[in-house]
Coordinates of C-alpha atoms and ligand atoms in Angstrom, one line a residue:
M1 CA -54.9 -65.1 2.7
Q2 CA -53.2 -63.2 5.2
F3 CA -52.5 -64.5 8.9
R4 CA -54.1 -61.7 10.7
D5 CA -55.6 -59.2 8.5
L6 CA -54.9 -55.6 9.8
K7 CA -55.7 -53.7 6.1
Q8 CA -58.9 -55.3 6.3
Q9 CA -59.7 -53.6 9.7
Y10 CA -58.7 -50.5 8.7
H11 CA -60.6 -50.2 5.4
A12 CA -64.0 -51.5 7.7
L13 CA -63.3 -48.6 9.8
K14 CA -60.9 -46.2 7.7
N15 CA -63.5 -43.4 8.0
E16 CA -63.8 -43.0 11.8
I17 CA -59.7 -43.7 12.4
D18 CA -58.7 -41.0 9.9
R19 CA -60.9 -38.5 11.5
A20 CA -59.5 -39.3 14.9
M21 CA -55.9 -39.4 13.8
I22 CA -56.5 -35.7 11.8
D23 CA -58.4 -34.6 15.2
V24 CA -55.1 -35.5 16.8
A25 CA -52.7 -33.7 14.3
E26 CA -54.8 -30.6 14.4
S27 CA -54.9 -30.8 18.3
G28 CA -51.3 -30.5 18.4
N29 CA -51.6 -32.3 21.7
F30 CA -49.1 -35.0 20.7
I31 CA -48.1 -36.6 24.0
H32 CA -50.8 -37.4 27.0
G33 CA -53.5 -35.4 25.1
Q34 CA -57.2 -36.3 26.1
P35 CA -57.9 -39.2 24.1
V36 CA -55.3 -41.2 26.5
R37 CA -57.3 -40.5 29.4
D38 CA -60.6 -41.0 27.6
L39 CA -59.4 -44.7 26.5
E40 CA -58.0 -45.2 30.4
T41 CA -61.7 -44.7 31.6
A42 CA -63.0 -46.9 28.8
L43 CA -60.7 -49.6 29.7
A44 CA -60.9 -49.6 32.9
D45 CA -64.4 -49.7 32.7
Y46 CA -64.6 -52.6 30.2
T47 CA -62.3 -54.7 32.2
G48 CA -63.8 -53.8 35.8
V49 CA -60.7 -52.5 36.8
K50 CA -60.5 -49.6 39.0
H51 CA -57.2 -47.8 37.2
C52 CA -55.8 -48.2 33.7
V53 CA -52.3 -46.2 33.2
A54 CA -51.5 -46.7 29.6
C55 CA -47.6 -46.9 28.6
A56 CA -45.9 -47.5 25.7
N57 CA -45.6 -51.3 25.2
G58 CA -46.7 -54.8 26.7
T59 CA -42.9 -54.8 28.1
D60 CA -42.9 -51.6 29.9
A61 CA -46.3 -52.6 31.5
L62 CA -44.7 -55.7 32.9
T63 CA -41.4 -53.7 33.5
M64 CA -43.7 -51.0 35.8
A65 CA -45.1 -53.7 37.2
M66 CA -41.3 -54.9 38.5
M67 CA -40.9 -51.7 39.7
T68 CA -43.5 -51.2 41.3
W69 CA -43.1 -53.8 43.9
G70 CA -39.5 -53.1 44.1
I71 CA -38.5 -56.9 42.8
G72 CA -34.8 -57.4 42.2
P73 CA -31.8 -59.3 42.8
G74 CA -32.2 -62.2 44.8
D75 CA -36.2 -62.6 44.2
A76 CA -37.4 -65.2 42.3
V77 CA -40.6 -64.7 40.0
F78 CA -42.8 -67.6 38.1
V79 CA -43.3 -67.7 34.7
P80 CA -44.2 -70.2 32.5
D81 CA -41.8 -72.2 30.0
F82 CA -44.0 -71.7 27.0
T83 CA -44.7 -67.7 26.4
F84 CA -43.0 -65.1 24.6
F85 CA -39.9 -63.9 25.7
S86 CA -40.6 -60.5 27.4
S87 CA -42.3 -62.4 30.3
G88 CA -39.0 -64.3 31.3
E89 CA -37.2 -61.3 29.9
I90 CA -38.3 -58.5 32.2
V91 CA -38.2 -60.4 35.3
A92 CA -33.9 -61.1 34.5
H93 CA -34.2 -57.0 33.5
A94 CA -34.9 -56.1 37.3
G95 CA -32.3 -58.7 38.5
A96 CA -34.5 -61.1 40.0
T97 CA -34.5 -64.7 38.9
P98 CA -37.2 -65.8 36.4
V99 CA -38.0 -69.7 37.5
F100 CA -39.7 -71.3 34.6
V101 CA -42.6 -73.5 35.3
D102 CA -44.3 -76.2 33.1
V103 CA -47.5 -75.6 31.4
H104 CA -51.1 -77.5 30.8
E105 CA -50.8 -79.1 27.8
D106 CA -54.1 -78.8 27.1
T107 CA -54.7 -75.1 27.9
F108 CA -50.9 -74.0 26.7
N109 CA -51.3 -72.0 31.0
I110 CA -49.1 -72.6 33.6
D111 CA -49.5 -75.5 35.7
A112 CA -50.5 -74.8 39.2
N113 CA -49.5 -78.4 40.3
E114 CA -46.2 -77.7 38.2
L115 CA -45.8 -74.3 40.5
D116 CA -46.5 -75.4 43.6
R117 CA -43.8 -77.7 43.5
M118 CA -41.4 -75.2 41.5
I119 CA -42.3 -72.8 44.3
Q120 CA -41.0 -75.3 46.8
K121 CA -38.5 -76.5 45.0
V122 CA -37.2 -72.6 45.5
K123 CA -37.7 -72.2 49.4
R124 CA -35.9 -75.4 49.9
E125 CA -33.0 -74.5 48.4
G126 CA -33.0 -71.4 50.3
V127 CA -30.8 -69.0 47.8
L128 CA -33.6 -67.0 46.1
R129 CA -36.6 -65.5 47.8
P130 CA -40.3 -66.0 46.2
K131 CA -42.0 -62.6 45.3
A132 CA -44.3 -63.0 42.5
I133 CA -46.4 -65.6 39.7
L134 CA -46.2 -64.1 36.5
A135 CA -49.4 -65.7 34.7
V136 CA -49.5 -65.5 31.3
D137 CA -53.2 -66.1 29.4
L138 CA -51.9 -67.8 26.6
F139 CA -53.2 -67.2 23.3
G140 CA -56.5 -65.2 24.1
L141 CA -57.2 -68.0 27.3
P142 CA -57.5 -66.8 30.9
A143 CA -54.8 -69.1 33.1
D144 CA -56.5 -71.2 36.1
Y145 CA -56.6 -67.5 38.5
V146 CA -59.2 -70.2 40.9
A147 CA -55.9 -72.3 41.3
L148 CA -53.5 -69.3 41.2
N149 CA -54.8 -67.3 43.8
G150 CA -54.8 -70.3 46.2
I151 CA -51.2 -71.0 45.5
A152 CA -50.4 -67.3 45.7
E153 CA -51.9 -66.7 49.4
K154 CA -50.7 -70.3 50.4
H155 CA -46.9 -68.7 49.5
G156 CA -47.4 -65.0 50.3
L157 CA -46.9 -64.3 46.8
L158 CA -48.1 -61.5 44.5
I159 CA -49.8 -61.9 41.2
L160 CA -49.0 -60.1 37.9
E161 CA -51.3 -61.0 35.1
D162 CA -50.0 -60.8 31.3
G163 CA -52.8 -60.0 29.3
A164 CA -50.9 -58.9 26.4
Q165 CA -53.2 -61.9 24.6
G166 CA -56.0 -62.2 26.6
F167 CA -57.8 -58.7 26.4
G168 CA -61.0 -59.6 25.9
G169 CA -61.2 -62.6 27.2
N170 CA -63.0 -63.8 30.5
I171 CA -63.7 -66.3 33.7
K172 CA -67.7 -66.4 34.1
G173 CA -67.5 -62.9 33.2
K174 CA -64.9 -61.8 35.4
M175 CA -62.6 -60.2 32.3
A176 CA -58.8 -60.7 31.9
C177 CA -56.8 -57.6 33.1
S178 CA -58.8 -58.1 36.5
F179 CA -57.0 -61.0 37.8
G180 CA -53.8 -60.4 39.0
D181 CA -52.7 -57.7 42.1
I182 CA -51.2 -55.7 38.8
A183 CA -52.3 -56.7 34.9
T184 CA -50.9 -55.5 32.1
T185 CA -51.7 -55.6 28.2
S186 CA -50.4 -54.9 25.2
F187 CA -51.3 -53.0 21.9
F188 CA -48.7 -54.0 19.4
P189 CA -50.9 -54.6 16.3
A190 CA -51.2 -58.1 15.9
K191 CA -52.8 -58.6 19.8
P192 CA -56.2 -58.7 20.2
L193 CA -56.6 -55.0 20.3
G194 CA -54.0 -53.6 18.4
C195 CA -53.0 -49.8 17.8
Y196 CA -50.7 -48.8 15.0
G197 CA -47.2 -49.1 16.8
D198 CA -46.4 -49.6 19.9
G199 CA -48.4 -49.3 23.4
G200 CA -49.4 -51.0 26.6
A201 CA -51.2 -50.7 29.5
V202 CA -51.3 -51.7 33.6
F203 CA -54.3 -52.5 35.7
T204 CA -55.2 -52.0 39.2
D205 CA -57.5 -51.6 42.1
D206 CA -54.9 -50.6 44.7
D207 CA -55.0 -46.8 44.7
E208 CA -51.8 -46.3 45.7
T209 CA -49.9 -48.8 43.0
A210 CA -51.9 -46.6 40.4
E211 CA -50.2 -43.8 41.7
L212 CA -46.6 -45.1 41.6
L213 CA -47.6 -46.0 38.0
R214 CA -48.1 -42.9 36.5
S215 CA -44.7 -41.5 38.7
I216 CA -42.6 -44.1 36.9
R217 CA -43.8 -43.8 33.0
V218 CA -42.9 -40.6 33.5
H219 CA -39.3 -40.4 34.8
G220 CA -40.5 -41.2 38.5
K221 CA -42.4 -37.5 38.4
G222 CA -43.6 -36.1 41.8
A223 CA -46.1 -33.5 41.9
M224 CA -44.6 -32.1 38.6
K225 CA -42.6 -33.1 35.2
Y226 CA -39.7 -31.1 36.7
D227 CA -39.9 -32.7 40.2
N228 CA -38.5 -36.3 39.9
V229 CA -39.1 -38.4 43.2
R230 CA -37.7 -41.7 41.7
I231 CA -36.1 -42.9 38.7
G232 CA -38.9 -44.1 36.2
L233 CA -38.7 -44.5 32.5
N234 CA -40.1 -42.7 29.8
S235 CA -43.3 -44.4 28.7
R236 CA -46.2 -43.0 27.7
L237 CA -49.0 -43.8 25.2
D238 CA -49.0 -41.5 21.8
T239 CA -52.1 -39.4 22.0
L240 CA -52.5 -40.4 18.5
Q241 CA -51.8 -44.4 19.5
A242 CA -54.9 -44.0 21.9
A243 CA -57.2 -42.4 19.4
I244 CA -56.8 -45.1 17.4
L245 CA -57.4 -47.3 19.8
S246 CA -60.6 -45.6 20.8
V247 CA -62.0 -46.3 17.8
K248 CA -60.8 -50.0 17.8
F249 CA -61.6 -50.5 21.0
K250 CA -65.6 -50.1 20.2
A251 CA -65.3 -52.3 17.0
F252 CA -63.3 -55.0 19.3
R253 CA -66.3 -54.8 22.4
D254 CA -68.9 -54.0 19.8
Y255 CA -68.5 -57.0 17.3
E256 CA -64.6 -58.2 17.1
I257 CA -64.5 -60.3 20.1
G258 CA -67.7 -62.2 19.0
A259 CA -66.5 -62.3 15.4
V260 CA -63.0 -64.5 16.4
N261 CA -65.1 -66.2 18.8
A262 CA -67.4 -67.8 15.4
V263 CA -64.3 -68.3 14.0
A264 CA -63.1 -70.4 16.4
E265 CA -66.2 -72.6 17.2
R266 CA -66.0 -73.0 13.3
Y267 CA -62.4 -74.3 13.1
T268 CA -63.4 -76.3 16.0
H269 CA -66.6 -78.0 14.4
E270 CA -64.9 -78.9 11.8
L271 CA -61.1 -80.1 12.5
E272 CA -62.0 -81.4 16.2
S273 CA -61.6 -85.1 14.8
V274 CA -58.6 -84.7 12.7
V275 CA -56.0 -82.9 15.2
K276 CA -56.1 -81.8 18.4
T277 CA -58.1 -78.3 18.9
P278 CA -57.7 -75.7 21.5
A279 CA -59.7 -76.4 24.3
V280 CA -61.4 -73.6 26.7
P281 CA -62.4 -74.7 30.0
P282 CA -66.3 -74.3 30.8
G283 CA -66.8 -71.0 31.8
Y284 CA -63.6 -69.4 30.0
Y285 CA -63.8 -67.1 27.1
S286 CA -60.9 -66.9 25.0
S287 CA -60.1 -63.5 22.6
W288 CA -58.5 -66.0 20.2
A289 CA -55.2 -64.0 19.9
Q290 CA -54.0 -67.3 18.0
Y291 CA -56.1 -70.4 17.3
T292 CA -53.1 -73.1 17.8
I293 CA -53.3 -77.1 17.0
K294 CA -51.4 -79.8 17.8
L295 CA -50.1 -82.3 15.7
D296 CA -48.6 -85.5 16.5
D297 CA -44.8 -84.9 16.3
R298 CA -42.8 -82.3 14.4
K299 CA -42.3 -84.0 11.7
Q300 CA -46.3 -84.3 10.9
R301 CA -46.6 -80.5 12.1
D302 CA -43.5 -79.2 9.7
A303 CA -44.9 -81.2 7.1
L304 CA -48.6 -79.8 7.4
Q305 CA -47.0 -76.4 8.0
A306 CA -45.3 -76.7 4.5
R307 CA -48.6 -78.2 2.6
L308 CA -50.5 -74.8 4.0
K309 CA -47.7 -72.6 2.6
E310 CA -48.1 -74.5 -0.5
N311 CA -52.1 -73.9 -0.6
G312 CA -51.0 -70.4 -0.2
I313 CA -51.8 -70.5 3.9
P314 CA -50.0 -68.7 6.3
S315 CA -49.3 -70.6 9.7
M316 CA -47.0 -70.0 12.4
V317 CA -45.4 -71.9 15.3
Y318 CA -46.0 -70.0 18.7
Y319 CA -43.8 -71.0 19.9
P320 CA -41.2 -72.9 19.0
K321 CA -38.4 -72.2 21.9
P322 CA -39.0 -73.1 25.6
M323 CA -37.9 -70.3 27.5
H324 CA -35.8 -72.4 29.4
R325 CA -33.6 -73.2 26.1
Q326 CA -33.5 -69.4 25.2
A327 CA -29.6 -69.0 25.0
A328 CA -30.5 -65.7 27.0
F329 CA -31.1 -67.5 30.3
A330 CA -27.8 -69.8 29.1
G331 CA -26.4 -68.8 32.7
Q332 CA -29.4 -71.0 34.7
N333 CA -29.0 -74.3 35.5
F334 CA -32.3 -76.3 34.5
D335 CA -33.6 -79.7 34.6
E336 CA -34.9 -81.1 31.3
N337 CA -37.4 -83.0 33.1
D338 CA -39.0 -79.6 34.9
Y339 CA -40.5 -78.9 31.1
R340 CA -41.7 -81.9 29.2
V341 CA -44.7 -80.5 28.1
T342 CA -43.6 -77.1 27.1
T343 CA -40.7 -79.1 25.2
K344 CA -43.0 -81.1 23.4
L345 CA -45.4 -78.9 23.0
A346 CA -42.9 -76.5 20.9
D347 CA -42.5 -79.5 18.5
T348 CA -45.9 -79.8 17.8
V349 CA -48.1 -76.8 18.0
L350 CA -49.3 -74.3 15.0
S351 CA -51.4 -71.5 14.7
L352 CA -53.5 -70.7 11.9
P353 CA -54.9 -67.8 10.2
M354 CA -57.6 -66.2 12.9
H355 CA -58.8 -62.4 12.7
P356 CA -62.4 -61.0 13.2
Y357 CA -62.9 -60.1 9.3
M358 CA -61.7 -63.8 8.1
K359 CA -64.0 -64.9 5.4
D360 CA -65.9 -68.4 5.1
E361 CA -64.2 -69.0 2.3
D362 CA -61.4 -68.6 3.8
I363 CA -61.7 -71.0 6.5
A364 CA -63.3 -73.4 4.4
L365 CA -60.0 -72.9 2.6
V366 CA -57.6 -73.6 5.7
V367 CA -60.3 -76.9 6.8
K368 CA -59.9 -78.5 3.3
A369 CA -56.2 -77.9 3.2
I370 CA -55.7 -79.5 6.5
K371 CA -58.0 -82.5 5.9
Q372 CA -56.2 -83.5 3.0
Ligands
PLP401 C1 -46.6 -59.5 23.1 C2 -46.4 -60.0 24.2 C3 -46.2 -58.7 25.2 C4 -45.0 -57.6 25.1 O1 -45.6 -57.1 24.2 P1 -45.3 -56.1 23.7 O2 -46.1 -54.5 23.4 O3 -44.5 -56.2 22.1 O4 -44.0 -54.9 24.4 C5 -45.5 -59.7 26.6 N1 -46.0 -60.8 26.8 C6 -47.0 -61.7 25.8 C7 -47.3 -63.1 26.1 C8 -47.1 -61.3 24.7 O5 -47.6 -61.6 23.7

């Protein structure tokens, strides 16, 4: 059994993907060819956002947002303590300070009350300027944007939606990657919509922001490529990846997103009486980047993971270390009391095999092993 079976997906779409790759090879247009623009149009349309700017990966997408807003030294960006490293890394990389915020035990996403408390704390201390909230749609579930928008408005902050895991989810029909002033996603192979290497995208409704992003991704270009009006990056999405994504996006939209939701429903139905299954609040739709259960403590979690392994069932711990405990951020002074939920989650979470091509027999095997 595979944790996320990418080979099976390739075989389901092989003819179309092979054709798309050969077409790019024959076109000779390897950089920013037509498939890149076509993909941007399709994804803007799907998310309901005016502009989609494809780029080299999800980390660059976040960095480009920081650059667009001119975030740098002295600025505070509020980031959930329970997330993938990139979400905090790009803030520090911009020279700003990530202020980590604890998460909700049931949704794994940033806790709005804790966020408000941390913003007030930073304001009281008077050392850093609060600038933006980086909200992560962790494991595929959109963050609580109703509450976050209220807090952003109250304190005059921007919202950056890190939708690397959230693409395809929605809240009452409003799609993930449409919630922030800027939103980003990643096409890393194991993400909900993945390519065959690295890729990412930035989303915004704002025309000026979109123009800035398009300049930044090609060395800060001005009117043309050899006219450089600002310091940028080299962060293009390959034509080849865009062509592969155009095939995979159709499958994602038409049936894969429904298929992962069916797997999740089945897991929850079978497991909710045995372990703590992931919560999906009313009106929310997840893209199930991960299906993550919670055990009572670290001992029980580690024992279950070992037992699953003996049965040939792969599982993963996302994430074993809170951001505030990462050595890379050791220079900052953190109060352990601010991160009780994340610290507990790091010891108790376990992500199960999850992908749109999962067979009923495999789901049954996972369920049976856990029940045992
Ligand atoms: C994967 C991921 C990223 C980074 O995406 P890459 O394409 O690997 O650079 C950022 N944030 C979150 C939450 C992620 O899961």
